[in-house]
mmCIF file of C-alpha atoms in Angstrom:
data_model
loop_
_atom_site.group_PDB
_atom_site.id
_atom_site.type_symbol
_atom_site.label_atom_id
_atom_site.label_comp_id
_atom_site.label_asym_id
_atom_site.label_seq_id
_atom_site.Cartn_x
_atom_site.Cartn_y
_atom_site.Cartn_z
ATOM 1 C CA UNK K 1 81.367 59.878 -75.251
ATOM 2 C CA UNK K 2 84.331 60.165 -72.544
ATOM 3 C CA UNK K 3 85.848 56.141 -73.551
ATOM 4 C CA UNK K 4 88.733 54.418 -71.397
ATOM 5 C CA UNK K 5 89.914 50.725 -71.769
ATOM 6 C CA UNK K 6 88.370 49.617 -68.554
ATOM 7 C CA UNK K 7 84.475 50.166 -70.357
ATOM 8 C CA UNK K 8 86.104 47.863 -72.847
ATOM 9 C CA UNK K 9 86.457 45.153 -69.569
ATOM 10 C CA UNK K 10 83.519 45.499 -68.574
ATOM 11 C CA UNK K 11 81.559 45.997 -71.450
ATOM 12 C CA UNK K 12 80.202 49.450 -70.619
ATOM 13 C CA UNK K 13 80.065 52.469 -72.686
ATOM 14 C CA UNK K 14 81.599 55.482 -69.925
ATOM 15 C CA UNK K 15 84.360 54.543 -67.550
ATOM 16 C CA UNK K 16 82.080 55.531 -64.053
ATOM 17 C CA UNK K 17 81.089 52.741 -61.615
ATOM 18 C CA UNK K 18 78.308 53.228 -59.222
ATOM 19 C CA UNK K 19 79.403 52.108 -55.850
ATOM 20 C CA UNK K 20 77.506 49.147 -53.822
ATOM 21 C CA UNK K 21 76.421 50.178 -50.699
ATOM 22 C CA UNK K 22 75.998 47.420 -48.473
ATOM 23 C CA UNK K 23 72.414 46.030 -46.866
ATOM 24 C CA UNK K 24 69.970 49.109 -48.716
ATOM 25 C CA UNK K 25 68.454 48.623 -51.305
ATOM 26 C CA UNK K 26 69.666 49.932 -54.366
ATOM 27 C CA UNK K 27 68.408 48.395 -57.708
ATOM 28 C CA UNK K 28 66.524 50.855 -59.411
ATOM 29 C CA UNK K 29 69.381 53.234 -58.479
ATOM 30 C CA UNK K 30 71.915 50.301 -59.948
ATOM 31 C CA UNK K 31 69.619 50.245 -62.890
ATOM 32 C CA UNK K 32 69.879 54.254 -63.472
ATOM 33 C CA UNK K 33 73.035 54.307 -63.114
ATOM 34 C CA UNK K 34 73.841 51.334 -65.949
ATOM 35 C CA UNK K 35 70.935 53.090 -68.438
ATOM 36 C CA UNK K 36 73.483 55.761 -68.043
ATOM 37 C CA UNK K 37 76.353 53.413 -69.826
ATOM 38 C CA UNK K 38 78.123 52.924 -66.219
ATOM 39 C CA UNK K 39 78.352 49.547 -64.105
ATOM 40 C CA UNK K 40 76.009 49.641 -61.466
ATOM 41 C CA UNK K 41 76.003 47.903 -58.198
ATOM 42 C CA UNK K 42 74.740 45.872 -55.432
ATOM 43 C CA UNK K 43 75.053 45.414 -52.296
ATOM 44 C CA UNK K 44 75.365 41.913 -50.220
ATOM 45 C CA UNK K 45 75.987 42.822 -46.222
ATOM 46 C CA UNK K 46 73.882 41.507 -43.740
ATOM 47 C CA UNK K 47 71.074 40.920 -46.219
ATOM 48 C CA UNK K 48 69.242 37.491 -45.998
ATOM 49 C CA UNK K 49 69.474 35.270 -49.621
ATOM 50 C CA UNK K 50 66.328 35.222 -51.033
ATOM 51 C CA UNK K 51 66.395 39.498 -50.588
ATOM 52 C CA UNK K 52 69.299 39.257 -52.511
ATOM 53 C CA UNK K 53 67.817 36.629 -55.310
ATOM 54 C CA UNK K 54 64.801 39.045 -55.680
ATOM 55 C CA UNK K 55 67.252 42.028 -56.355
ATOM 56 C CA UNK K 56 69.027 40.528 -58.624
ATOM 57 C CA UNK K 57 65.889 39.119 -60.725
ATOM 58 C CA UNK K 58 64.210 42.462 -60.598
ATOM 59 C CA UNK K 59 67.888 43.716 -61.705
ATOM 60 C CA UNK K 60 67.641 41.580 -64.706
ATOM 61 C CA UNK K 61 63.873 42.089 -65.467
ATOM 62 C CA UNK K 62 64.499 45.779 -65.415
ATOM 63 C CA UNK K 63 68.253 46.259 -67.738
ATOM 64 C CA UNK K 64 70.262 43.658 -70.167
ATOM 65 C CA UNK K 65 73.476 45.823 -68.788
ATOM 66 C CA UNK K 66 76.417 44.905 -67.084
ATOM 67 C CA UNK K 67 76.252 45.093 -63.293
ATOM 68 C CA UNK K 68 78.622 43.926 -60.262
ATOM 69 C CA UNK K 69 77.687 42.183 -57.251
ATOM 70 C CA UNK K 70 79.526 42.983 -54.243
ATOM 71 C CA UNK K 71 81.042 41.174 -50.896
ATOM 72 C CA UNK K 72 83.459 41.826 -48.819
ATOM 73 C CA UNK K 73 85.208 39.929 -45.585
ATOM 74 C CA UNK K 74 83.000 41.963 -42.841
ATOM 75 C CA UNK K 75 82.214 38.821 -42.921
ATOM 76 C CA UNK K 76 82.264 36.968 -46.329
ATOM 77 C CA UNK K 77 78.669 34.889 -46.406
ATOM 78 C CA UNK K 78 79.999 31.963 -48.742
ATOM 79 C CA UNK K 79 75.657 30.922 -48.987
ATOM 80 C CA UNK K 80 75.464 34.858 -50.853
ATOM 81 C CA UNK K 81 79.266 34.091 -52.649
ATOM 82 C CA UNK K 82 78.270 30.696 -53.788
ATOM 83 C CA UNK K 83 74.519 31.897 -54.804
ATOM 84 C CA UNK K 84 76.043 34.935 -56.930
ATOM 85 C CA UNK K 85 78.626 32.893 -58.654
ATOM 86 C CA UNK K 86 75.524 30.484 -59.687
ATOM 87 C CA UNK K 87 73.780 34.456 -60.667
ATOM 88 C CA UNK K 88 76.800 35.147 -62.838
ATOM 89 C CA UNK K 89 76.911 38.818 -62.841
ATOM 90 C CA UNK K 90 78.978 40.890 -64.923
ATOM 91 C CA UNK K 91 81.837 41.301 -62.490
ATOM 92 C CA UNK K 92 82.022 40.591 -58.553
ATOM 93 C CA UNK K 93 83.659 43.632 -56.361
ATOM 94 C CA UNK K 94 85.213 43.119 -53.289
ATOM 95 C CA UNK K 95 87.087 45.069 -50.268
ATOM 96 C CA UNK K 96 88.727 45.125 -47.171
ATOM 97 C CA UNK K 97 90.843 42.720 -48.178
ATOM 98 C CA UNK K 98 92.578 40.603 -50.837
ATOM 99 C CA UNK K 99 90.798 36.948 -51.268
ATOM 100 C CA UNK K 100 93.001 35.081 -53.986
ATOM 101 C CA UNK K 101 90.739 31.768 -53.353
ATOM 102 C CA UNK K 102 87.592 33.594 -54.244
ATOM 103 C CA UNK K 103 88.779 35.349 -57.374
ATOM 104 C CA UNK K 104 89.893 32.179 -58.536
ATOM 105 C CA UNK K 105 86.847 30.893 -58.525
ATOM 106 C CA UNK K 106 85.151 33.492 -59.722
ATOM 107 C CA UNK K 107 87.187 33.389 -62.761
ATOM 108 C CA UNK K 108 86.140 30.039 -63.011
ATOM 109 C CA UNK K 109 82.582 30.955 -63.325
ATOM 110 C CA UNK K 110 83.612 33.212 -66.248
ATOM 111 C CA UNK K 111 82.417 36.489 -63.769
ATOM 112 C CA UNK K 112 85.348 39.017 -63.816
ATOM 113 C CA UNK K 113 86.697 40.772 -60.594
ATOM 114 C CA UNK K 114 87.192 44.389 -59.989
ATOM 115 C CA UNK K 115 88.766 44.469 -56.501
ATOM 116 C CA UNK K 116 88.900 47.524 -53.998
ATOM 117 C CA UNK K 117 92.723 47.807 -52.383
ATOM 118 C CA UNK K 118 93.225 51.026 -49.627
ATOM 119 C CA UNK K 119 97.289 50.290 -49.667
ATOM 120 C CA UNK K 120 99.997 49.689 -51.967
ATOM 121 C CA UNK K 121 100.181 46.387 -50.377
ATOM 122 C CA UNK K 122 96.715 45.321 -51.006
ATOM 123 C CA UNK K 123 97.224 46.477 -54.508
ATOM 124 C CA UNK K 124 100.541 44.108 -54.645
ATOM 125 C CA UNK K 125 97.939 41.920 -53.196
ATOM 126 C CA UNK K 126 95.175 42.377 -56.410
ATOM 127 C CA UNK K 127 97.430 42.042 -59.297
ATOM 128 C CA UNK K 128 99.245 38.839 -57.752
ATOM 129 C CA UNK K 129 95.895 37.464 -57.658
ATOM 130 C CA UNK K 130 94.528 38.555 -60.904
ATOM 131 C CA UNK K 131 92.604 41.049 -60.337
ATOM 132 C CA UNK K 132 90.494 42.756 -64.008
ATOM 133 C CA UNK K 133 89.546 45.448 -62.466
ATOM 134 C CA UNK K 134 91.275 47.345 -58.883
ATOM 135 C CA UNK K 135 89.565 50.153 -57.216
ATOM 136 C CA UNK K 136 92.084 53.113 -55.583
ATOM 137 C CA UNK K 137 89.879 53.744 -53.051
ATOM 138 C CA UNK K 138 91.071 56.784 -50.996
ATOM 139 C CA UNK K 139 90.223 57.431 -46.802
ATOM 140 C CA UNK K 140 88.346 60.442 -48.260
ATOM 141 C CA UNK K 141 85.223 57.418 -49.132
ATOM 142 C CA UNK K 142 82.074 57.612 -46.595
ATOM 143 C CA UNK K 143 81.619 52.879 -46.050
ATOM 144 C CA UNK K 144 84.563 51.134 -45.255
ATOM 145 C CA UNK K 145 88.166 51.892 -46.352
ATOM 146 C CA UNK K 146 92.227 53.173 -45.913
ATOM 147 C CA UNK K 147 93.645 56.432 -44.593
ATOM 148 C CA UNK K 148 95.563 56.914 -47.591
ATOM 149 C CA UNK K 149 94.371 60.012 -49.738
ATOM 150 C CA UNK K 150 92.718 59.495 -53.198
ATOM 151 C CA UNK K 151 95.904 61.875 -54.111
ATOM 152 C CA UNK K 152 98.348 59.826 -52.874
ATOM 153 C CA UNK K 153 97.111 56.553 -53.539
ATOM 154 C CA UNK K 154 95.864 56.257 -57.109
ATOM 155 C CA UNK K 155 98.935 56.930 -58.643
ATOM 156 C CA UNK K 156 100.888 53.958 -56.433
ATOM 157 C CA UNK K 157 98.563 51.879 -57.541
ATOM 158 C CA UNK K 158 98.715 52.491 -61.014
ATOM 159 C CA UNK K 159 102.455 52.460 -61.261
ATOM 160 C CA UNK K 160 102.059 48.449 -59.033
ATOM 161 C CA UNK K 161 98.807 47.988 -61.976
ATOM 162 C CA UNK K 162 100.494 47.497 -64.709
ATOM 163 C CA UNK K 163 98.285 46.884 -67.351
ATOM 164 C CA UNK K 164 94.644 46.456 -65.048
ATOM 165 C CA UNK K 165 93.055 49.382 -65.255
ATOM 166 C CA UNK K 166 92.808 51.314 -62.523
ATOM 167 C CA UNK K 167 89.476 52.699 -61.190
ATOM 168 C CA UNK K 168 89.813 56.037 -58.383
ATOM 169 C CA UNK K 169 87.435 55.929 -55.837
ATOM 170 C CA UNK K 170 86.944 58.637 -52.755
ATOM 171 C CA UNK K 171 86.339 62.080 -53.133
ATOM 172 C CA UNK K 172 85.159 62.431 -56.387
ATOM 173 C CA UNK K 173 81.792 63.986 -56.687
ATOM 174 C CA UNK K 174 81.996 65.812 -60.540
ATOM 175 C CA UNK K 175 83.641 66.177 -63.605
ATOM 176 C CA UNK K 176 86.879 67.664 -61.934
ATOM 177 C CA UNK K 177 87.308 64.446 -60.167
ATOM 178 C CA UNK K 178 86.878 62.397 -63.105
ATOM 179 C CA UNK K 179 89.527 64.535 -64.802
ATOM 180 C CA UNK K 180 91.747 64.550 -62.077
ATOM 181 C CA UNK K 181 91.635 60.294 -61.858
ATOM 182 C CA UNK K 182 92.753 60.156 -65.928
ATOM 183 C CA UNK K 183 95.408 63.014 -65.124
ATOM 184 C CA UNK K 184 96.476 60.707 -61.935
ATOM 185 C CA UNK K 185 97.163 57.474 -65.021
ATOM 186 C CA UNK K 186 93.032 55.761 -63.939
ATOM 187 C CA UNK K 187 91.206 54.759 -65.854
ATOM 188 C CA UNK K 188 87.902 55.458 -64.309
ATOM 189 C CA UNK K 189 85.981 56.446 -61.106
ATOM 190 C CA UNK K 190 83.752 54.554 -58.625
ATOM 191 C CA UNK K 191 81.019 57.447 -57.548
ATOM 192 C CA UNK K 192 79.854 56.422 -53.768
ATOM 193 C CA UNK K 193 78.678 59.539 -51.681
ATOM 194 C CA UNK K 194 77.144 61.460 -54.450
ATOM 195 C CA UNK K 195 75.068 58.415 -55.916
ATOM 196 C CA UNK K 196 73.762 57.997 -52.000
ATOM 197 C CA UNK K 197 72.119 61.996 -53.170
ATOM 198 C CA UNK K 198 70.020 60.229 -56.243
ATOM 199 C CA UNK K 199 66.394 60.344 -57.043
ATOM 200 C CA UNK K 200 66.753 56.511 -57.215
ATOM 201 C CA UNK K 201 68.688 56.237 -53.870
ATOM 202 C CA UNK K 202 66.519 54.322 -51.101
ATOM 203 C CA UNK K 203 67.323 55.599 -48.242
ATOM 204 C CA UNK K 204 65.898 58.013 -45.573
ATOM 205 C CA UNK K 205 65.303 61.948 -47.511
ATOM 206 C CA UNK K 206 66.525 63.065 -44.200
ATOM 207 C CA UNK K 207 69.817 61.290 -44.599
ATOM 208 C CA UNK K 208 69.880 62.792 -48.629
ATOM 209 C CA UNK K 209 69.309 66.052 -46.959
ATOM 210 C CA UNK K 210 72.352 65.426 -43.725
ATOM 211 C CA UNK K 211 74.227 64.883 -47.260
ATOM 212 C CA UNK K 212 73.236 67.919 -49.437
ATOM 213 C CA UNK K 213 73.772 70.517 -46.289
ATOM 214 C CA UNK K 214 77.553 68.694 -45.226
ATOM 215 C CA UNK K 215 80.822 70.174 -45.146
ATOM 216 C CA UNK K 216 83.735 67.515 -45.145
ATOM 217 C CA UNK K 217 85.309 68.190 -41.591
ATOM 218 C CA UNK K 218 80.379 66.994 -41.169
ATOM 219 C CA UNK K 219 82.000 63.800 -41.372
ATOM 220 C CA UNK K 220 84.476 60.871 -39.194
ATOM 221 C CA UNK K 221 86.413 58.450 -39.479
ATOM 222 C CA UNK K 222 85.384 55.556 -36.819
ATOM 223 C CA UNK K 223 88.885 53.902 -35.444
ATOM 224 C CA UNK K 224 86.450 52.453 -32.351
ATOM 225 C CA UNK K 225 84.160 50.595 -34.840
ATOM 226 C CA UNK K 226 84.953 47.267 -34.663
ATOM 227 C CA UNK K 227 82.787 47.764 -30.879
ATOM 228 C CA UNK K 228 79.658 47.797 -32.960
ATOM 229 C CA UNK K 229 80.362 46.328 -37.113
ATOM 230 C CA UNK K 230 80.099 42.696 -37.666
ATOM 231 C CA UNK K 231 83.360 40.984 -37.304
ATOM 232 C CA UNK K 232 86.161 40.213 -40.002
ATOM 233 C CA UNK K 233 86.196 36.401 -40.972
ATOM 234 C CA UNK K 234 89.759 36.610 -42.433
ATOM 235 C CA UNK K 235 93.321 37.664 -39.966
ATOM 236 C CA UNK K 236 93.988 39.504 -42.670
ATOM 237 C CA UNK K 237 91.166 42.229 -43.458
ATOM 238 C CA UNK K 238 90.808 45.596 -42.950
ATOM 239 C CA UNK K 239 88.618 48.696 -42.627
ATOM 240 C CA UNK K 240 87.260 51.839 -41.009
ATOM 241 C CA UNK K 241 84.204 53.455 -42.056
ATOM 242 C CA UNK K 242 83.636 56.912 -42.493
ATOM 243 C CA UNK K 243 80.217 59.128 -41.306
ATOM 244 C CA UNK K 244 78.037 61.400 -40.957
ATOM 245 C CA UNK K 245 78.429 62.338 -37.091
ATOM 246 C CA UNK K 246 75.405 61.011 -35.056
ATOM 247 C CA UNK K 247 74.709 61.165 -31.037
ATOM 248 C CA UNK K 248 75.688 57.737 -31.288
ATOM 249 C CA UNK K 249 78.791 57.758 -33.377
ATOM 250 C CA UNK K 250 80.624 60.466 -31.086
ATOM 251 C CA UNK K 251 79.921 58.316 -27.628
ATOM 252 C CA UNK K 252 81.144 55.473 -29.223
ATOM 253 C CA UNK K 253 84.409 57.096 -30.510
ATOM 254 C CA UNK K 254 84.444 59.118 -27.055
ATOM 255 C CA UNK K 255 84.294 55.948 -25.301
ATOM 256 C CA UNK K 256 84.125 53.020 -26.780
ATOM 257 C CA UNK K 257 84.314 51.196 -23.557
ATOM 258 C CA UNK K 258 80.742 51.653 -22.781
ATOM 259 C CA UNK K 259 79.582 50.276 -25.586
ATOM 260 C CA UNK K 260 78.085 46.262 -25.897
ATOM 261 C CA UNK K 261 79.333 44.726 -29.085
ATOM 262 C CA UNK K 262 76.427 41.919 -28.002
ATOM 263 C CA UNK K 263 74.045 44.805 -27.914
ATOM 264 C CA UNK K 264 75.437 47.067 -29.816
ATOM 265 C CA UNK K 265 75.507 44.947 -33.748
ATOM 266 C CA UNK K 266 72.136 43.539 -33.372
ATOM 267 C CA UNK K 267 71.130 47.241 -32.910
ATOM 268 C CA UNK K 268 72.380 48.332 -36.226
ATOM 269 C CA UNK K 269 71.550 45.581 -38.511
ATOM 270 C CA UNK K 270 67.886 45.631 -37.437
ATOM 271 C CA UNK K 271 68.160 49.637 -37.828
ATOM 272 C CA UNK K 272 69.646 49.369 -41.276
ATOM 273 C CA UNK K 273 67.004 46.501 -42.285
ATOM 274 C CA UNK K 274 64.061 48.152 -40.963
ATOM 275 C CA UNK K 275 64.981 51.546 -42.737
ATOM 276 C CA UNK K 276 66.592 53.811 -39.840
ATOM 277 C CA UNK K 277 70.597 52.805 -40.498
ATOM 278 C CA UNK K 278 70.711 57.055 -40.877
ATOM 279 C CA UNK K 279 69.775 57.298 -37.077
ATOM 280 C CA UNK K 280 73.192 55.623 -36.124
ATOM 281 C CA UNK K 281 75.395 54.908 -39.120
ATOM 282 C CA UNK K 282 74.784 57.239 -42.196
ATOM 283 C CA UNK K 283 77.945 56.051 -44.706
ATOM 284 C CA UNK K 284 78.785 59.282 -46.256
ATOM 285 C CA UNK K 285 82.350 60.443 -47.531
ATOM 286 C CA UNK K 286 83.787 64.121 -47.749
ATOM 287 C CA UNK K 287 83.250 64.699 -51.198
ATOM 288 C CA UNK K 288 79.451 65.530 -49.477
ATOM 289 C CA UNK K 289 81.339 68.885 -49.300
ATOM 290 C CA UNK K 290 80.705 68.862 -53.461
ATOM 291 C CA UNK K 291 76.913 67.709 -53.422
ATOM 292 C CA UNK K 292 75.056 70.514 -53.528
ATOM 293 C CA UNK K 293 71.148 68.621 -54.568
ATOM 294 C CA UNK K 294 69.724 65.354 -55.560
ATOM 295 C CA UNK K 295 69.380 65.064 -58.951
ATOM 296 C CA UNK K 296 68.210 61.379 -60.777
ATOM 297 C CA UNK K 297 71.000 58.860 -61.348
ATOM 298 C CA UNK K 298 71.590 59.328 -65.070
ATOM 299 C CA UNK K 299 72.050 63.049 -64.740
ATOM 300 C CA UNK K 300 74.224 62.857 -62.422
ATOM 301 C CA UNK K 301 76.785 60.451 -64.456
ATOM 302 C CA UNK K 302 75.600 62.288 -67.418
ATOM 303 C CA UNK K 303 76.494 65.645 -66.127
ATOM 304 C CA UNK K 304 80.234 64.053 -64.622
ATOM 305 C CA UNK K 305 81.030 62.734 -67.693
ATOM 306 C CA UNK K 306 80.526 65.866 -70.232
ATOM 307 C CA UNK K 307 82.402 68.004 -67.308
ATOM 308 C CA UNK K 308 85.376 66.034 -67.511
ATOM 309 C CA UNK K 309 85.292 66.092 -71.469
ATOM 310 C CA UNK K 310 85.142 69.690 -70.771
ATOM 311 C CA UNK K 311 87.918 70.159 -68.808
ATOM 312 C CA UNK K 312 90.130 67.751 -70.159
ATOM 313 C CA UNK K 313 90.042 69.519 -73.610
ATOM 314 C CA UNK K 314 90.229 72.770 -72.099
ATOM 315 C CA UNK K 315 93.382 71.933 -69.760
ATOM 316 C CA UNK K 316 94.769 70.118 -73.583
ATOM 317 C CA UNK K 317 93.223 73.316 -75.308
ATOM 318 C CA UNK K 318 95.488 75.412 -73.158
ATOM 319 C CA UNK K 319 98.883 73.409 -73.085
ATOM 320 C CA UNK K 320 98.908 73.695 -76.902
ATOM 321 C CA UNK K 321 97.815 77.368 -77.738
ATOM 322 C CA UNK K 322 98.912 78.646 -74.412
ATOM 323 C CA UNK K 323 101.565 81.224 -73.870
ATOM 324 C CA UNK K 324 105.033 79.589 -72.287
ATOM 325 C CA UNK K 325 106.637 81.209 -69.748
#
């Protein structure tokens, strides 16, 4: 199997991290990713702490493999963060800001820190804060992120990271993406949209079917998301979501002044917790254009790794045995 230094750092077998999905139920998906040798992840956004604890307990029952619990600065739930420290997962993943103080608290608890960054400045912050893994997420990604493309951002972050393993994210849905990430100097990939369209992911079938049918231009970057998304809890935090189009989002982008944040925000949270989030805000990346079916998560991970191995082997053979020009 394809193995990199990222595997040694995180205690996994293949260099694939399953992305976290905020408030959505994803224990079965995370377990499947762990079972396939990768690192499964669990989100925490807007979920009551009692729900999170139930998810963590179920995760422990179903796998003894390493997994990550994700937090963000939109906003940070201090109670949930402290509970995560007490839970002692293998890693905490974090995005929408680089909180040096929280990284220190995680390290004090013996927990690895996976820091997502959206530009070179954040990568420099992550190195200074001693993040154990840095995820360079390009603007193609679904959910909340920046604007720099993955192809540009990954080599920038690799140059900055020194000996810290870098993971590529954004626009990666198959073995070609993993092979390309390794060629750019990354040590692995984080997969989001492709795993949304998995059997185990507990979202509406309508959302999965839309991903399978989507082209890259069917997703939009939501530049007015501050009108309806939760606020950031620190002034230097930022990020803009990417989603499939919905009537709500198209109206919000065309006429942001018509949105009432006090009404729109709670409406979205309520819909997400009720399993209807896809009707308003179906986070999805441009890699939806590369997703053509809904498969078991373990098969997705296996295919990505095996296809990347084949591509890298063929490329090496072509370079070794090809006819010089």
